[in-house]
XYZ file of N, CA and C in Angstrom:
366
model
N 233.444 -117.350 54.361
C 234.873 -117.122 54.511
C 235.473 -116.684 53.184
N 234.947 -117.168 52.093
C 235.476 -116.774 50.792
C 235.312 -115.275 50.571
N 234.210 -114.708 51.061
C 234.003 -113.266 50.920
C 235.030 -112.470 51.704
N 235.396 -112.973 52.868
C 236.382 -112.273 53.697
C 237.748 -112.322 53.030
N 238.103 -113.473 52.505
C 239.411 -113.632 51.876
C 239.497 -112.804 50.601
N 238.445 -112.836 49.778
C 238.491 -112.116 48.508
C 238.299 -110.612 48.678
N 237.843 -110.177 49.856
C 237.635 -108.758 50.103
C 236.270 -108.268 49.642
N 235.385 -109.182 49.229
C 234.042 -108.781 48.809
C 233.243 -108.309 50.015
N 232.359 -107.368 49.792
C 231.549 -106.841 50.887
C 230.175 -107.482 50.864
N 229.533 -107.510 52.017
C 228.194 -108.074 52.145
C 227.170 -106.968 51.954
N 226.185 -107.217 51.099
C 225.137 -106.239 50.823
C 223.833 -106.717 51.452
N 223.371 -106.099 52.567
C 222.153 -106.562 53.225
C 220.887 -106.315 52.402
N 220.935 -105.424 51.429
C 219.762 -105.134 50.604
C 219.700 -106.023 49.359
N 220.685 -106.897 49.187
C 220.777 -107.742 47.999
C 219.572 -108.661 47.859
N 219.061 -109.183 48.968
C 217.958 -110.132 48.907
C 216.633 -109.488 48.529
N 216.582 -108.180 48.384
C 215.338 -107.498 48.024
C 214.955 -107.706 46.563
N 215.923 -108.042 45.705
C 215.623 -108.203 44.284
C 214.552 -109.263 44.053
N 214.658 -110.405 44.700
C 213.670 -111.470 44.551
C 212.315 -111.063 45.088
N 212.303 -110.313 46.174
C 211.057 -109.857 46.779
C 210.348 -108.894 45.831
N 211.093 -107.966 45.230
C 210.493 -107.004 44.317
C 209.896 -107.708 43.097
N 210.603 -108.734 42.564
C 210.104 -109.457 41.407
C 208.786 -110.161 41.728
N 208.710 -110.788 42.889
C 207.494 -111.502 43.283
C 206.344 -110.520 43.515
N 206.635 -109.387 44.112
C 205.591 -108.395 44.367
C 205.107 -107.774 43.066
N 206.018 -107.574 42.127
C 205.635 -106.974 40.853
C 204.721 -107.916 40.076
N 204.994 -109.202 40.145
C 204.167 -110.166 39.423
C 202.796 -110.294 40.070
N 202.723 -110.234 41.396
C 201.452 -110.335 42.095
C 200.839 -111.717 42.024
N 201.675 -112.726 41.786
C 201.172 -114.088 41.666
C 201.946 -115.007 42.593
N 201.264 -116.043 43.038
C 201.889 -117.039 43.902
C 202.589 -118.109 43.083
N 203.026 -119.177 43.744
C 203.734 -120.260 43.064
C 202.840 -120.985 42.062
N 201.543 -121.073 42.384
C 200.627 -121.799 41.507
C 200.077 -120.931 40.379
N 200.504 -119.675 40.282
C 200.080 -118.801 39.202
C 198.815 -118.018 39.502
N 198.198 -118.247 40.668
C 196.977 -117.519 41.033
C 197.341 -116.161 41.620
N 196.408 -115.233 41.483
C 196.609 -113.905 42.059
C 196.617 -114.006 43.585
N 197.529 -113.284 44.204
C 197.582 -113.257 45.663
C 197.354 -111.839 46.144
N 196.728 -111.739 47.300
C 196.503 -110.437 47.912
C 197.853 -109.883 48.364
N 198.137 -108.658 47.977
C 199.405 -108.052 48.364
C 199.351 -107.664 49.834
N 200.314 -108.129 50.588
C 200.425 -107.729 51.982
C 201.740 -106.983 52.139
N 201.685 -105.909 52.830
C 202.868 -105.072 53.012
C 203.735 -105.675 54.103
N 204.940 -106.064 53.737
C 205.880 -106.619 54.707
C 206.817 -105.504 55.150
N 206.943 -105.362 56.461
C 207.826 -104.347 57.040
C 209.123 -105.039 57.436
N 210.238 -104.526 56.942
C 211.545 -105.091 57.231
C 212.270 -104.201 58.233
N 212.752 -104.822 59.312
C 213.556 -104.124 60.314
C 214.944 -104.750 60.244
N 215.926 -103.953 59.837
C 217.281 -104.465 59.631
C 218.281 -103.701 60.486
N 219.391 -104.385 60.748
C 220.507 -103.716 61.411
C 221.714 -103.804 60.489
N 222.437 -102.702 60.397
C 223.641 -102.645 59.575
C 224.783 -102.155 60.445
N 225.886 -102.866 60.404
C 227.062 -102.505 61.186
C 227.798 -101.377 60.483
N 228.011 -100.257 61.180
C 228.749 -99.134 60.601
C 230.244 -99.324 60.755
N 230.662 -99.549 61.976
C 232.068 -99.841 62.237
C 232.123 -100.783 63.441
N 233.221 -100.835 64.146
C 233.404 -101.842 65.194
C 232.271 -101.877 66.220
N 231.806 -100.720 66.687
C 230.808 -100.718 67.756
C 229.508 -100.014 67.398
N 229.480 -99.347 66.274
C 228.304 -98.550 65.907
C 227.450 -99.302 64.888
N 226.136 -99.148 65.033
C 225.227 -99.798 64.094
C 224.036 -98.889 63.808
N 223.324 -99.205 62.727
C 222.163 -98.437 62.302
C 221.004 -99.407 62.091
N 219.828 -99.061 62.607
C 218.628 -99.859 62.402
C 217.776 -99.172 61.345
N 217.340 -99.923 60.317
C 216.493 -99.357 59.273
C 215.133 -100.041 59.283
N 214.092 -99.254 59.066
C 212.723 -99.755 58.993
C 212.178 -99.345 57.634
N 211.792 -100.328 56.831
C 211.247 -100.016 55.511
C 209.976 -100.816 55.274
N 209.120 -100.287 54.432
C 207.889 -100.973 54.081
C 206.684 -100.561 54.898
N 206.802 -99.499 55.687
C 205.642 -99.032 56.447
C 204.560 -98.520 55.492
N 203.340 -98.643 55.910
C 202.208 -98.172 55.125
C 202.368 -96.671 54.880
N 202.207 -96.217 53.642
C 202.363 -94.784 53.359
C 201.338 -93.906 54.083
N 200.228 -94.494 54.528
C 199.214 -93.729 55.257
C 199.697 -93.352 56.655
N 200.687 -94.074 57.163
C 201.244 -93.786 58.483
C 202.269 -92.667 58.347
N 202.176 -91.680 59.192
C 203.106 -90.552 59.150
C 204.475 -90.998 59.687
N 205.444 -91.078 58.786
C 206.786 -91.500 59.186
C 207.413 -90.490 60.148
N 207.080 -89.212 59.980
C 207.632 -88.187 60.872
C 207.172 -88.385 62.311
N 205.889 -88.714 62.501
C 205.377 -88.931 63.852
C 205.974 -90.185 64.472
N 206.099 -91.235 63.667
C 206.691 -92.479 64.168
C 208.142 -92.232 64.555
N 208.883 -91.535 63.704
C 210.283 -91.232 64.002
C 210.417 -90.395 65.264
N 209.566 -89.404 65.416
C 209.609 -88.556 66.611
C 209.386 -89.397 67.870
N 208.431 -90.334 67.800
C 208.169 -91.211 68.947
C 209.377 -92.106 69.238
N 209.956 -92.687 68.185
C 211.135 -93.544 68.360
C 212.271 -92.772 69.030
N 212.527 -91.555 68.568
C 213.639 -90.767 69.094
C 213.448 -90.444 70.570
N 212.218 -90.119 70.958
C 211.959 -89.797 72.363
C 212.000 -91.036 73.245
N 211.353 -92.099 72.791
C 211.226 -93.294 73.634
C 212.514 -94.083 73.733
N 213.231 -94.229 72.625
C 214.436 -95.067 72.609
C 215.706 -94.274 72.882
N 215.605 -92.966 73.076
C 216.759 -92.091 73.335
C 217.853 -92.271 72.286
N 217.459 -92.132 71.043
C 218.425 -92.255 69.946
C 218.097 -91.205 68.891
N 218.987 -91.011 67.968
C 218.739 -90.091 66.869
C 218.272 -90.893 65.663
N 217.658 -90.217 64.704
C 217.185 -90.911 63.521
C 216.874 -89.946 62.405
N 216.620 -90.520 61.226
C 216.310 -89.720 60.054
C 215.408 -90.512 59.119
N 214.807 -89.808 58.180
C 213.979 -90.448 57.163
C 214.657 -90.246 55.824
N 214.832 -91.339 55.098
C 215.425 -91.304 53.769
C 214.338 -91.674 52.772
N 214.204 -90.913 51.712
C 213.217 -91.225 50.676
C 213.914 -91.937 49.530
N 213.445 -93.157 49.252
C 214.012 -93.990 48.190
C 212.988 -94.080 47.067
N 213.458 -94.061 45.810
C 212.541 -94.084 44.673
C 211.663 -95.326 44.653
N 212.249 -96.506 44.870
C 211.509 -97.762 44.782
C 210.901 -98.191 46.106
N 211.616 -97.984 47.206
C 211.199 -98.508 48.502
C 210.373 -97.526 49.318
N 210.295 -96.296 48.905
C 209.528 -95.298 49.648
C 210.341 -94.707 50.787
N 209.663 -94.412 51.891
C 210.340 -93.802 53.035
C 210.968 -94.881 53.910
N 212.236 -94.662 54.241
C 212.978 -95.590 55.099
C 213.391 -94.811 56.339
N 213.091 -95.371 57.500
C 213.473 -94.742 58.766
C 214.787 -95.353 59.226
N 215.755 -94.515 59.555
C 217.033 -94.967 60.095
C 217.171 -94.486 61.528
N 217.591 -95.411 62.412
C 217.797 -95.078 63.818
C 219.205 -95.467 64.226
N 219.781 -94.709 65.152
C 221.102 -95.049 65.664
C 220.989 -96.222 66.625
N 221.936 -97.135 66.528
C 222.013 -98.250 67.465
C 221.135 -99.425 67.066
N 221.189 -100.467 67.887
C 220.408 -101.683 67.654
C 219.038 -101.515 68.311
N 218.052 -101.106 67.539
C 216.711 -100.848 68.052
C 215.699 -101.858 67.505
N 216.169 -102.997 66.994
C 215.274 -103.966 66.356
C 214.162 -104.436 67.283
N 214.515 -104.811 68.488
C 213.514 -105.328 69.425
C 212.522 -104.237 69.821
N 213.023 -103.045 70.122
C 212.146 -101.928 70.499
C 211.166 -101.587 69.372
N 211.678 -101.516 68.144
C 210.846 -101.152 67.005
C 209.791 -102.216 66.747
N 210.192 -103.487 66.747
C 209.226 -104.551 66.461
C 208.147 -104.622 67.537
N 208.530 -104.435 68.804
C 207.533 -104.426 69.875
C 206.556 -103.265 69.707
N 207.070 -102.084 69.393
C 206.208 -100.917 69.205
C 205.225 -101.129 68.054
N 205.715 -101.609 66.918
C 204.852 -101.787 65.749
C 203.739 -102.801 66.014
N 204.059 -103.852 66.775
C 203.044 -104.857 67.101
C 202.066 -104.339 68.152
N 202.558 -103.676 69.190
C 201.690 -103.185 70.264
C 200.724 -102.112 69.779
N 201.180 -101.256 68.881
C 200.322 -100.198 68.352
C 199.468 -100.690 67.182
N 199.618 -101.965 66.836
C 198.853 -102.606 65.757
C 199.044 -101.890 64.416
N 200.265 -101.402 64.183
C 200.593 -100.823 62.890
C 200.946 -101.917 61.892
N 201.467 -103.043 62.413
C 201.880 -104.157 61.580
C 201.490 -105.455 62.279
N 200.988 -106.415 61.510
C 200.710 -107.737 62.067
C 202.023 -108.481 62.246
N 202.031 -109.416 63.177
C 203.251 -110.169 63.455
C 203.719 -110.933 62.224
N 202.769 -111.414 61.411
C 203.133 -112.185 60.219
C 203.737 -111.307 59.125
N 203.482 -109.999 59.166
C 204.009 -109.082 58.155
C 205.256 -108.335 58.615
N 205.841 -108.753 59.732
C 207.019 -108.086 60.284
C 208.207 -109.028 60.196
N 209.229 -108.612 59.487
C 210.463 -109.410 59.343
C 211.609 -108.665 59.985
N 212.247 -109.309 60.964
C 213.376 -108.712 61.655
C 214.634 -109.426 61.174
N 215.544 -108.672 60.580
C 216.796 -109.220 60.059
C 217.936 -108.769 60.951
N 219.015 -109.527 60.956
C 220.175 -109.085 61.728
C 221.215 -110.159 61.873
N 222.089 -109.908 62.787
C 223.227 -110.786 63.012
C 222.718 -112.147 63.256
């Protein structure tokens, strides 16, 4: 409520700073080396009162983002785009709330393990 009163905005990407630091170190809590596992984040961002955008980041670079996007657009009947970010790589953006559809597709096609898939949202 304090954020609403003060007029501060919510940044859904803010929590990535801690994740990047841990991944850069490559060490667990006990100081031992840990195997890096690629975590795929599926997020929803509210654009305005009724419109929202679903973003998918962290996909394996070996997977063709263009082919995945083309499949999403045909199957989910929505539009989408690929944004290239310097640190995060390719990010897929889809119109509407497609979190459930995307997570089901990624698991069924065995592109991502269930333990490596994080779905964020309301």
